[in-house]
């Protein structure tokens, strides 16, 4: 009979702990990036239909989507039009908590569309 010293079990537990902690803290990063990409998609959709909407309506609709996603209130949406197209952009910062402190992520979504 071969005796086991418990080393492989301990190694397995350490690997499992690293995977679980990575998933736990990675979730906040993924959540922040999910909000960014979803907001950028909403901005692109508004740019597609912007010919028939005023700038105020475009800003209001994007702000409503941002509020539903939980994007920080400091995101001020800007709309600039010219004869050939439209540009919609903003900048905001999200804070992600980590075990050794916090990380500030700055997002700058920009959508441009030609008419």
Short mmCIF file of C-alpha atoms in Angstrom, two decimals:
data_model
loop_
_atom_site.label_atom_id
_atom_site.label_comp_id
_atom_site.label_asym_id
_atom_site.label_seq_id
_atom_site.Cartn_x
_atom_site.Cartn_y
_atom_site.Cartn_z
CA UNK A 1 0.00 0.00 0.00
CA UNK A 2 1.23 3.52 -0.86
CA UNK A 3 0.84 6.17 1.81
CA UNK A 4 -0.32 9.65 0.82
CA UNK A 5 1.18 12.66 2.48
CA UNK A 6 -1.59 15.09 1.46
CA UNK A 7 0.60 17.21 -0.80
CA UNK A 8 -1.46 16.78 -3.92
CA UNK A 9 -4.67 17.62 -2.06
CA UNK A 10 -3.14 20.81 -0.67
CA UNK A 11 -1.86 21.77 -4.12
CA UNK A 12 -5.31 21.22 -5.57
CA UNK A 13 -6.88 23.42 -2.90
CA UNK A 14 -4.41 26.23 -3.55
CA UNK A 15 -5.10 26.13 -7.29
CA UNK A 16 -8.84 26.08 -6.61
CA UNK A 17 -8.48 29.06 -4.25
CA UNK A 18 -6.56 31.03 -6.89
CA UNK A 19 -9.18 30.29 -9.53
CA UNK A 20 -12.09 31.27 -7.28
CA UNK A 21 -10.41 34.49 -6.09
CA UNK A 22 -9.48 35.40 -9.68
CA UNK A 23 -13.08 34.89 -10.78
CA UNK A 24 -14.41 36.89 -7.82
CA UNK A 25 -12.19 39.92 -8.41
CA UNK A 26 -12.29 39.58 -12.19
CA UNK A 27 -16.08 39.86 -12.10
CA UNK A 28 -15.92 43.55 -11.22
CA UNK A 29 -13.63 44.23 -14.18
CA UNK A 30 -15.90 42.27 -16.49
CA UNK A 31 -18.94 44.12 -15.17
CA UNK A 32 -17.33 47.52 -15.86
CA UNK A 33 -16.33 46.52 -19.39
CA UNK A 34 -19.80 45.06 -20.04
CA UNK A 35 -21.34 48.43 -19.14
CA UNK A 36 -18.85 50.20 -21.45
CA UNK A 37 -19.56 48.00 -24.48
CA UNK A 38 -23.32 48.06 -23.92
CA UNK A 39 -23.26 51.86 -23.63
CA UNK A 40 -21.17 52.15 -26.78
CA UNK A 41 -23.69 49.97 -28.64
CA UNK A 42 -26.53 52.22 -27.45
CA UNK A 43 -24.58 55.27 -28.63
CA UNK A 44 -24.05 53.63 -32.05
CA UNK A 45 -27.76 52.91 -32.34
CA UNK A 46 -28.62 56.52 -31.51
CA UNK A 47 -26.09 57.68 -34.11
CA UNK A 48 -27.80 55.50 -36.74
CA UNK A 49 -31.15 57.21 -36.13
CA UNK A 50 -29.81 60.69 -35.31
CA UNK A 51 -30.89 62.23 -38.61
CA UNK A 52 -34.50 62.15 -37.37
CA UNK A 53 -33.83 63.20 -33.75
CA UNK A 54 -32.63 66.37 -32.09
CA UNK A 55 -29.42 66.48 -30.05
CA UNK A 56 -31.42 66.82 -26.83
CA UNK A 57 -33.42 63.68 -27.61
CA UNK A 58 -30.25 61.74 -28.46
CA UNK A 59 -28.62 62.83 -25.17
CA UNK A 60 -31.75 62.03 -23.16
CA UNK A 61 -32.08 58.54 -24.65
CA UNK A 62 -28.39 57.73 -24.07
CA UNK A 63 -28.55 59.08 -20.51
CA UNK A 64 -31.55 56.85 -19.81
CA UNK A 65 -29.64 53.81 -21.08
CA UNK A 66 -26.58 54.82 -19.02
CA UNK A 67 -28.72 55.14 -15.90
CA UNK A 68 -30.25 51.70 -16.45
CA UNK A 69 -26.74 50.21 -16.81
CA UNK A 70 -25.40 51.90 -13.69
CA UNK A 71 -22.89 54.13 -15.49
CA UNK A 72 -21.69 56.88 -13.10
CA UNK A 73 -23.55 60.19 -13.19
CA UNK A 74 -20.37 62.10 -14.11
CA UNK A 75 -20.70 60.83 -17.70
CA UNK A 76 -21.72 63.91 -19.70
CA UNK A 77 -22.77 62.99 -23.23
CA UNK A 78 -21.71 65.28 -26.04
CA UNK A 79 -23.19 65.39 -29.53
CA UNK A 80 -21.61 67.19 -32.45
CA UNK A 81 -23.14 67.34 -35.91
CA UNK A 82 -21.95 68.66 -39.21
CA UNK A 83 -23.18 68.27 -42.79
CA UNK A 84 -21.58 64.89 -43.26
CA UNK A 85 -22.34 63.13 -39.98
CA UNK A 86 -22.55 62.97 -36.22
CA UNK A 87 -20.20 62.22 -33.35
CA UNK A 88 -21.33 61.16 -29.87
CA UNK A 89 -18.86 60.79 -27.01
CA UNK A 90 -18.36 60.90 -23.25
CA UNK A 91 -15.79 60.13 -20.59
CA UNK A 92 -16.33 58.56 -17.18
CA UNK A 93 -14.41 56.75 -14.47
CA UNK A 94 -15.33 53.60 -12.58
CA UNK A 95 -13.63 52.33 -9.44
CA UNK A 96 -13.01 48.60 -9.04
CA UNK A 97 -12.26 47.20 -5.58
CA UNK A 98 -9.34 44.81 -5.23
CA UNK A 99 -7.94 43.03 -2.16
CA UNK A 100 -4.92 45.36 -2.12
CA UNK A 101 -6.77 48.61 -2.87
CA UNK A 102 -8.78 50.06 -5.71
CA UNK A 103 -8.26 50.50 -9.44
CA UNK A 104 -9.72 53.42 -11.37
CA UNK A 105 -10.79 52.64 -14.93
CA UNK A 106 -11.38 55.52 -17.34
CA UNK A 107 -13.67 54.86 -20.29
CA UNK A 108 -14.00 57.15 -23.33
CA UNK A 109 -16.65 55.74 -25.68
CA UNK A 110 -16.82 57.53 -29.04
CA UNK A 111 -19.16 56.82 -31.94
CA UNK A 112 -19.00 58.55 -35.32
CA UNK A 113 -21.35 58.05 -38.22
CA UNK A 114 -21.49 59.55 -41.67
CA UNK A 115 -24.87 60.56 -43.10
#
